[in-house]
């Protein structure tokens, strides 16, 4: 299918100011979309309140509005510019929510503006958890048991059926704001009240806990001819319970056999079709029980996301750029593969390396904030690295964080030297490390190393952290190599 | 923990690494596979007979091996070459490490070599003969052995891997991840299919069964008249190793069956069918081995992401366009991926709709075979 000629001008909604959960990845996607659509000859109108973005540079759009990203302002722009379409999938949750509001208020209908990339119904099916759960059941996929509540009383009734912990996910909020995990009734009451007030529709999902399960993500693309390809699979090192944005993640998935991977692939294809995302990319998250392989669908983002930026860089497949082309009618086989230039974009990237992403936190700047990681994202950035082994990529990513560490150990910055500890000090440290690792925290990976240095076993560390033993074994290999090299150290003063 | 191993290519390249499989020596054609998952299925695929398989994905062994993901009773590849082997595995289905499984099966395997460099050599110079050994022999002697080993061109390997006697097959995939449709117990199974075993993958048998076929698997050299005596509704031509032009005895039987029964071929079966229709095959420089090959279905214009494993290909120019319709084409290099006879219920594909490993996009071809048989035998009651 050639590109659409009935569209002349397209409005792109940016993501606004940098906040936790929505950072420069949406400048990257929005800029790509502006470039592509202008190259294709469309008149591009852009709204973004954040002037410190690339996309608001004058050359990226035909008309740039630096205005608040609210339905009222966007309506004024629509009235003035009369775009034929809005592309709402490039500017994160802010852009998507604004577009939904405009559609629901009848503004788009009034001015004859079409949503491209994702239609209103598709966005609603993906974002409304009740509708999402129903859609998943219709295609034979399971989601965690849950219920939507609007009052604390209803929430307590649900808790009686499942017990604790319970996950709280307020509807329509950004980066999981107002969400959390409750381990007891007291905590639950407080957190439900917070969640209800954070949700614009005063509603929250309460869900059976899959804390400790393995977490996977797939990046999916679909075109108007219904071709679907998977760009990348991602495995979270941190198990379920930690927001993906706060997890160390690895691409591709490391501990799935082909049969299990294909199950996720088939599920993703079914999901993007059932949700009805017509063109562009989506991110789908799954939880897998490490005991019996039971698989649950957690959620879907019907738009370009933080993970798509990662998947694009990890594979060389430019998701935002291709998504923009698909939104105006091109199909995957009509677009050329950015890497080979010769072959079409209708393929699934395969890589001969491993990619590790590590979040970067800045708790020093947020006094009083609990540095325990949960389902509300707390990191302010991330570093990614490539390696031919997981160990190599992990070390490079740790070094890239600019936290003053040169990798996992071997940089003289440890809190203690295990060889110099007395027996009682060692016991104290083991207790300290154990307690520390019980809760997911920002620098837990260094405590995993401490645990290994103190002689704790991979099995023990797995029991405490639920981090898959494959990752722990690899970390153990790094620690062993460090110790082996230490034996060759020159005496002091040489 | 590891002992050393050496890989020597026909062009004189030498790679030194560590052994993680059986002790011993093996020669074969060095090829590379770009799948990121599925090493167990790849190693047990009879089409890899006589080949040393390099996995381009560097981390292999992570999820161990299990009893379910077998494409044959034992590994068939001549050897395995990886960048980093993980002796530790993590997966709820795994029951053994890859290394221990290979040792028991007597398969030589090497890790710790630069597989990216090896892949580049194979891409630039083409698939070539190689030797993989755990011995201390000097490189010159090893190179001599490589150069004395047989070339893949002209080799009939189907006769080496085919079954000795006909057998029936009734199993389907029983894992929680099985692809639908899966035959239910009350479903009628009206379609009797004879499967020519040139090195058939078990998942082809499982998929045919799941789609409602009752299977009799016969040896590669089984005569057309004996096949017809079984009164099948259709005949399936399987995948397999080696050079299709060396399997003339099979081509002759297929030619006899052409206008008598619906035929469906996969991989070597596709190539043999092309030869039976008067076409030609040729050897690809480095072949197609992986799980991400885009194929265009010319009839529907849809794209399928396919699983592939072949070193030879059909020359579409050699097929008479009046009798044969080209149905599928590879979007990466334009090579032929499928054709159908214009009048007869006879069709085949070069790639692997049974996946294992790989995507399930092309499972509809099994349905197409069922439909072809149903249309051919209108009296059959379909479930």
PDB file of N, CA, C and O in Angstrom, chain A residues 43-94:
ATOM      1  N   UNK A  43       2.670  18.158   5.993  1.00  0.00           N
ATOM      2  CA  UNK A  43       2.898  19.350   6.777  1.00  0.00           C
ATOM      3  C   UNK A  43       2.813  18.919   8.242  1.00  0.00           C
ATOM      4  O   UNK A  43       1.802  18.350   8.684  1.00  0.00           O
ATOM      5  N   UNK A  44       3.885  19.149   8.998  1.00  0.00           N
ATOM      6  CA  UNK A  44       3.926  18.660  10.375  1.00  0.00           C
ATOM      7  C   UNK A  44       3.739  19.811  11.353  1.00  0.00           C
ATOM      8  O   UNK A  44       4.438  20.827  11.287  1.00  0.00           O
ATOM      9  N   UNK A  45       2.760  19.648  12.242  1.00  0.00           N
ATOM     10  CA  UNK A  45       2.507  20.627  13.291  1.00  0.00           C
ATOM     11  C   UNK A  45       2.861  19.942  14.602  1.00  0.00           C
ATOM     12  O   UNK A  45       2.479  18.795  14.831  1.00  0.00           O
ATOM     13  N   UNK A  46       3.597  20.645  15.437  1.00  0.00           N
ATOM     14  CA  UNK A  46       4.079  20.007  16.663  1.00  0.00           C
ATOM     15  C   UNK A  46       3.674  20.824  17.873  1.00  0.00           C
ATOM     16  O   UNK A  46       3.766  22.049  17.858  1.00  0.00           O
ATOM     17  N   UNK A  47       3.222  20.136  18.912  1.00  0.00           N
ATOM     18  CA  UNK A  47       3.049  20.824  20.196  1.00  0.00           C
ATOM     19  C   UNK A  47       3.899  20.107  21.232  1.00  0.00           C
ATOM     20  O   UNK A  47       3.873  18.883  21.345  1.00  0.00           O
ATOM     21  N   UNK A  48       4.708  20.915  21.938  1.00  0.00           N
ATOM     22  CA  UNK A  48       5.473  20.378  23.053  1.00  0.00           C
ATOM     23  C   UNK A  48       5.823  21.543  23.959  1.00  0.00           C
ATOM     24  O   UNK A  48       6.314  22.566  23.494  1.00  0.00           O
ATOM     25  N   UNK A  49       5.556  21.393  25.241  1.00  0.00           N
ATOM     26  CA  UNK A  49       5.815  22.503  26.159  1.00  0.00           C
ATOM     27  C   UNK A  49       7.279  22.565  26.580  1.00  0.00           C
ATOM     28  O   UNK A  49       7.690  23.497  27.248  1.00  0.00           O
ATOM     29  N   UNK A  50       8.051  21.549  26.193  1.00  0.00           N
ATOM     30  CA  UNK A  50       9.444  21.489  26.641  1.00  0.00           C
ATOM     31  C   UNK A  50      10.377  22.019  25.545  1.00  0.00           C
ATOM     32  O   UNK A  50      10.599  21.350  24.538  1.00  0.00           O
ATOM     33  N   UNK A  51      10.933  23.226  25.739  1.00  0.00           N
ATOM     34  CA  UNK A  51      11.777  23.810  24.689  1.00  0.00           C
ATOM     35  C   UNK A  51      13.149  23.137  24.609  1.00  0.00           C
ATOM     36  O   UNK A  51      13.849  23.298  23.610  1.00  0.00           O
ATOM     37  N   UNK A  52      13.526  22.406  25.654  1.00  0.00           N
ATOM     38  CA  UNK A  52      14.850  21.784  25.650  1.00  0.00           C
ATOM     39  C   UNK A  52      14.805  20.424  24.969  1.00  0.00           C
ATOM     40  O   UNK A  52      15.429  19.467  25.407  1.00  0.00           O
ATOM     41  N   UNK A  53      14.038  20.327  23.910  1.00  0.00           N
ATOM     42  CA  UNK A  53      13.978  19.071  23.159  1.00  0.00           C
ATOM     43  C   UNK A  53      14.491  19.338  21.757  1.00  0.00           C
ATOM     44  O   UNK A  53      14.460  20.482  21.279  1.00  0.00           O
ATOM     45  N   UNK A  54      14.942  18.266  21.132  1.00  0.00           N
ATOM     46  CA  UNK A  54      15.419  18.401  19.752  1.00  0.00           C
ATOM     47  C   UNK A  54      14.233  18.728  18.850  1.00  0.00           C
ATOM     48  O   UNK A  54      14.315  19.554  17.963  1.00  0.00           O
ATOM     49  N   UNK A  55      13.110  18.064  19.116  1.00  0.00           N
ATOM     50  CA  UNK A  55      11.985  18.194  18.181  1.00  0.00           C
ATOM     51  C   UNK A  55      11.448  19.612  18.078  1.00  0.00           C
ATOM     52  O   UNK A  55      10.873  19.972  17.062  1.00  0.00           O
ATOM     53  N   UNK A  56      11.657  20.418  19.115  1.00  0.00           N
ATOM     54  CA  UNK A  56      11.156  21.798  19.040  1.00  0.00           C
ATOM     55  C   UNK A  56      12.145  22.729  18.328  1.00  0.00           C
ATOM     56  O   UNK A  56      11.879  23.914  18.199  1.00  0.00           O
ATOM     57  N   UNK A  57      13.287  22.211  17.889  1.00  0.00           N
ATOM     58  CA  UNK A  57      14.160  23.020  17.033  1.00  0.00           C
ATOM     59  C   UNK A  57      13.365  23.378  15.775  1.00  0.00           C
ATOM     60  O   UNK A  57      12.634  22.531  15.256  1.00  0.00           O
ATOM     61  N   UNK A  58      13.524  24.603  15.310  1.00  0.00           N
ATOM     62  CA  UNK A  58      12.634  25.079  14.239  1.00  0.00           C
ATOM     63  C   UNK A  58      12.594  24.188  12.994  1.00  0.00           C
ATOM     64  O   UNK A  58      11.558  24.088  12.366  1.00  0.00           O
ATOM     65  N   UNK A  59      13.692  23.513  12.673  1.00  0.00           N
ATOM     66  CA  UNK A  59      13.694  22.799  11.395  1.00  0.00           C
ATOM     67  C   UNK A  59      12.938  21.466  11.415  1.00  0.00           C
ATOM     68  O   UNK A  59      12.782  20.841  10.385  1.00  0.00           O
ATOM     69  N   UNK A  60      12.461  21.053  12.584  1.00  0.00           N
ATOM     70  CA  UNK A  60      11.850  19.722  12.622  1.00  0.00           C
ATOM     71  C   UNK A  60      10.360  19.690  12.282  1.00  0.00           C
ATOM     72  O   UNK A  60       9.834  18.652  11.934  1.00  0.00           O
ATOM     73  N   UNK A  61       9.680  20.837  12.433  1.00  0.00           N
ATOM     74  CA  UNK A  61       8.262  20.847  12.086  1.00  0.00           C
ATOM     75  C   UNK A  61       7.969  22.093  11.269  1.00  0.00           C
ATOM     76  O   UNK A  61       8.722  23.058  11.282  1.00  0.00           O
ATOM     77  N   UNK A  62       6.839  22.049  10.552  1.00  0.00           N
ATOM     78  CA  UNK A  62       6.457  23.226   9.774  1.00  0.00           C
ATOM     79  C   UNK A  62       5.932  24.317  10.706  1.00  0.00           C
ATOM     80  O   UNK A  62       6.066  25.489  10.441  1.00  0.00           O
ATOM     81  N   UNK A  63       5.308  23.899  11.782  1.00  0.00           N
ATOM     82  CA  UNK A  63       4.807  24.850  12.765  1.00  0.00           C
ATOM     83  C   UNK A  63       4.994  24.222  14.133  1.00  0.00           C
ATOM     84  O   UNK A  63       4.568  23.099  14.373  1.00  0.00           O
ATOM     85  N   UNK A  64       5.674  24.934  15.029  1.00  0.00           N
ATOM     86  CA  UNK A  64       5.912  24.396  16.367  1.00  0.00           C
ATOM     87  C   UNK A  64       5.226  25.269  17.405  1.00  0.00           C
ATOM     88  O   UNK A  64       5.414  26.484  17.402  1.00  0.00           O
ATOM     89  N   UNK A  65       4.431  24.643  18.251  1.00  0.00           N
ATOM     90  CA  UNK A  65       3.768  25.370  19.345  1.00  0.00           C
ATOM     91  C   UNK A  65       4.397  24.962  20.662  1.00  0.00           C
ATOM     92  O   UNK A  65       4.396  23.787  21.013  1.00  0.00           O
ATOM     93  N   UNK A  66       4.939  25.945  21.376  1.00  0.00           N
ATOM     94  CA  UNK A  66       5.424  25.658  22.721  1.00  0.00           C
ATOM     95  C   UNK A  66       4.328  26.118  23.667  1.00  0.00           C
ATOM     96  O   UNK A  66       4.227  27.288  24.018  1.00  0.00           O
ATOM     97  N   UNK A  67       3.455  25.174  23.967  1.00  0.00           N
ATOM     98  CA  UNK A  67       2.266  25.466  24.770  1.00  0.00           C
ATOM     99  C   UNK A  67       2.021  24.293  25.708  1.00  0.00           C
ATOM    100  O   UNK A  67       2.510  23.187  25.455  1.00  0.00           O
ATOM    101  N   UNK A  68       1.240  24.509  26.761  1.00  0.00           N
ATOM    102  CA  UNK A  68       0.939  23.378  27.661  1.00  0.00           C
ATOM    103  C   UNK A  68       0.225  22.266  26.893  1.00  0.00           C
ATOM    104  O   UNK A  68      -0.617  22.551  26.033  1.00  0.00           O
ATOM    105  N   UNK A  69       0.596  21.019  27.213  1.00  0.00           N
ATOM    106  CA  UNK A  69      -0.046  19.898  26.514  1.00  0.00           C
ATOM    107  C   UNK A  69      -1.311  19.525  27.270  1.00  0.00           C
ATOM    108  O   UNK A  69      -1.336  18.597  28.081  1.00  0.00           O
ATOM    109  N   UNK A  70      -2.353  20.287  27.037  1.00  0.00           N
ATOM    110  CA  UNK A  70      -3.653  20.019  27.654  1.00  0.00           C
ATOM    111  C   UNK A  70      -4.672  19.996  26.522  1.00  0.00           C
ATOM    112  O   UNK A  70      -4.441  20.588  25.463  1.00  0.00           O
ATOM    113  N   UNK A  71      -5.795  19.313  26.750  1.00  0.00           N
ATOM    114  CA  UNK A  71      -6.814  19.250  25.690  1.00  0.00           C
ATOM    115  C   UNK A  71      -7.218  20.642  25.213  1.00  0.00           C
ATOM    116  O   UNK A  71      -7.399  20.854  24.016  1.00  0.00           O
ATOM    117  N   UNK A  72      -7.341  21.597  26.128  1.00  0.00           N
ATOM    118  CA  UNK A  72      -7.791  22.936  25.742  1.00  0.00           C
ATOM    119  C   UNK A  72      -6.814  23.587  24.755  1.00  0.00           C
ATOM    120  O   UNK A  72      -7.223  24.140  23.731  1.00  0.00           O
ATOM    121  N   UNK A  73      -5.513  23.533  25.077  1.00  0.00           N
ATOM    122  CA  UNK A  73      -4.531  24.150  24.182  1.00  0.00           C
ATOM    123  C   UNK A  73      -4.448  23.414  22.851  1.00  0.00           C
ATOM    124  O   UNK A  73      -4.346  24.024  21.793  1.00  0.00           O
ATOM    125  N   UNK A  74      -4.495  22.090  22.923  1.00  0.00           N
ATOM    126  CA  UNK A  74      -4.406  21.334  21.670  1.00  0.00           C
ATOM    127  C   UNK A  74      -5.620  21.639  20.794  1.00  0.00           C
ATOM    128  O   UNK A  74      -5.502  21.772  19.582  1.00  0.00           O
ATOM    129  N   UNK A  75      -6.773  21.836  21.438  1.00  0.00           N
ATOM    130  CA  UNK A  75      -7.968  22.175  20.657  1.00  0.00           C
ATOM    131  C   UNK A  75      -7.780  23.509  19.926  1.00  0.00           C
ATOM    132  O   UNK A  75      -8.135  23.649  18.753  1.00  0.00           O
ATOM    133  N   UNK A  76      -7.184  24.470  20.643  1.00  0.00           N
ATOM    134  CA  UNK A  76      -6.947  25.773  20.008  1.00  0.00           C
ATOM    135  C   UNK A  76      -6.044  25.623  18.787  1.00  0.00           C
ATOM    136  O   UNK A  76      -6.249  26.258  17.760  1.00  0.00           O
ATOM    137  N   UNK A  77      -5.041  24.763  18.928  1.00  0.00           N
ATOM    138  CA  UNK A  77      -4.113  24.547  17.803  1.00  0.00           C
ATOM    139  C   UNK A  77      -4.851  23.863  16.640  1.00  0.00           C
ATOM    140  O   UNK A  77      -4.672  24.220  15.481  1.00  0.00           O
ATOM    141  N   UNK A  78      -5.695  22.903  16.994  1.00  0.00           N
ATOM    142  CA  UNK A  78      -6.462  22.211  15.950  1.00  0.00           C
ATOM    143  C   UNK A  78      -7.347  23.208  15.203  1.00  0.00           C
ATOM    144  O   UNK A  78      -7.418  23.211  13.970  1.00  0.00           O
ATOM    145  N   UNK A  79      -7.975  24.095  15.962  1.00  0.00           N
ATOM    146  CA  UNK A  79      -8.875  25.077  15.366  1.00  0.00           C
ATOM    147  C   UNK A  79      -8.118  25.970  14.383  1.00  0.00           C
ATOM    148  O   UNK A  79      -8.592  26.285  13.295  1.00  0.00           O
ATOM    149  N   UNK A  80      -6.908  26.315  14.779  1.00  0.00           N
ATOM    150  CA  UNK A  80      -6.121  27.236  13.974  1.00  0.00           C
ATOM    151  C   UNK A  80      -5.459  26.558  12.782  1.00  0.00           C
ATOM    152  O   UNK A  80      -5.435  27.086  11.678  1.00  0.00           O
ATOM    153  N   UNK A  81      -4.931  25.333  13.029  1.00  0.00           N
ATOM    154  CA  UNK A  81      -4.123  24.675  11.986  1.00  0.00           C
ATOM    155  C   UNK A  81      -4.919  23.692  11.137  1.00  0.00           C
ATOM    156  O   UNK A  81      -4.472  23.301  10.056  1.00  0.00           O
ATOM    157  N   UNK A  82      -6.040  23.245  11.663  1.00  0.00           N
ATOM    158  CA  UNK A  82      -6.890  22.283  10.957  1.00  0.00           C
ATOM    159  C   UNK A  82      -6.111  21.090  10.375  1.00  0.00           C
ATOM    160  O   UNK A  82      -6.140  20.835   9.165  1.00  0.00           O
ATOM    161  N   UNK A  83      -5.381  20.365  11.238  1.00  0.00           N
ATOM    162  CA  UNK A  83      -4.663  19.185  10.724  1.00  0.00           C
ATOM    163  C   UNK A  83      -5.654  18.113  10.295  1.00  0.00           C
ATOM    164  O   UNK A  83      -6.791  18.081  10.783  1.00  0.00           O
ATOM    165  N   UNK A  84      -5.225  17.249   9.372  1.00  0.00           N
ATOM    166  CA  UNK A  84      -6.086  16.137   8.966  1.00  0.00           C
ATOM    167  C   UNK A  84      -6.023  14.991   9.967  1.00  0.00           C
ATOM    168  O   UNK A  84      -6.949  14.201  10.065  1.00  0.00           O
ATOM    169  N   UNK A  85      -4.884  14.898  10.655  1.00  0.00           N
ATOM    170  CA  UNK A  85      -4.712  13.751  11.561  1.00  0.00           C
ATOM    171  C   UNK A  85      -3.848  14.127  12.755  1.00  0.00           C
ATOM    172  O   UNK A  85      -3.082  15.095  12.712  1.00  0.00           O
ATOM    173  N   UNK A  86      -3.995  13.330  13.830  1.00  0.00           N
ATOM    174  CA  UNK A  86      -3.115  13.463  14.996  1.00  0.00           C
ATOM    175  C   UNK A  86      -2.380  12.139  15.175  1.00  0.00           C
ATOM    176  O   UNK A  86      -2.994  11.067  15.124  1.00  0.00           O
ATOM    177  N   UNK A  87      -1.076  12.228  15.378  1.00  0.00           N
ATOM    178  CA  UNK A  87      -0.289  11.037  15.699  1.00  0.00           C
ATOM    179  C   UNK A  87       0.012  11.114  17.204  1.00  0.00           C
ATOM    180  O   UNK A  87       0.876  11.871  17.629  1.00  0.00           O
ATOM    181  N   UNK A  88      -0.722  10.328  18.026  1.00  0.00           N
ATOM    182  CA  UNK A  88      -0.608  10.481  19.472  1.00  0.00           C
ATOM    183  C   UNK A  88       0.312   9.470  20.149  1.00  0.00           C
ATOM    184  O   UNK A  88       0.412   9.440  21.360  1.00  0.00           O
ATOM    185  N   UNK A  89       0.981   8.621  19.330  1.00  0.00           N
ATOM    186  CA  UNK A  89       1.701   7.489  19.924  1.00  0.00           C
ATOM    187  C   UNK A  89       3.187   7.761  20.130  1.00  0.00           C
ATOM    188  O   UNK A  89       3.933   6.874  20.501  1.00  0.00           O
ATOM    189  N   UNK A  90       3.628   8.993  19.882  1.00  0.00           N
ATOM    190  CA  UNK A  90       5.059   9.279  19.968  1.00  0.00           C
ATOM    191  C   UNK A  90       5.432  10.017  21.252  1.00  0.00           C
ATOM    192  O   UNK A  90       6.601  10.086  21.603  1.00  0.00           O
ATOM    193  N   UNK A  91       4.450  10.616  21.909  1.00  0.00           N
ATOM    194  CA  UNK A  91       4.758  11.461  23.057  1.00  0.00           C
ATOM    195  C   UNK A  91       4.378  10.843  24.398  1.00  0.00           C
ATOM    196  O   UNK A  91       3.893  11.541  25.294  1.00  0.00           O
ATOM    197  N   UNK A  92       4.611   9.558  24.533  1.00  0.00           N
ATOM    198  CA  UNK A  92       4.386   8.899  25.815  1.00  0.00           C
ATOM    199  C   UNK A  92       2.936   8.949  26.260  1.00  0.00           C
ATOM    200  O   UNK A  92       2.015   9.163  25.469  1.00  0.00           O
ATOM    201  N   UNK A  93       2.750   8.761  27.575  1.00  0.00           N
ATOM    202  CA  UNK A  93       1.401   8.710  28.137  1.00  0.00           C
ATOM    203  C   UNK A  93       0.719  10.067  28.060  1.00  0.00           C
ATOM    204  O   UNK A  93      -0.489  10.149  27.884  1.00  0.00           O
ATOM    205  N   UNK A  94       1.500  11.151  28.164  1.00  0.00           N
ATOM    206  CA  UNK A  94       0.936  12.504  28.104  1.00  0.00           C
ATOM    207  C   UNK A  94       0.198  12.711  26.792  1.00  0.00           C
ATOM    208  O   UNK A  94      -0.966  13.144  26.769  1.00  0.00           O
TER     209      UNK A  94
END
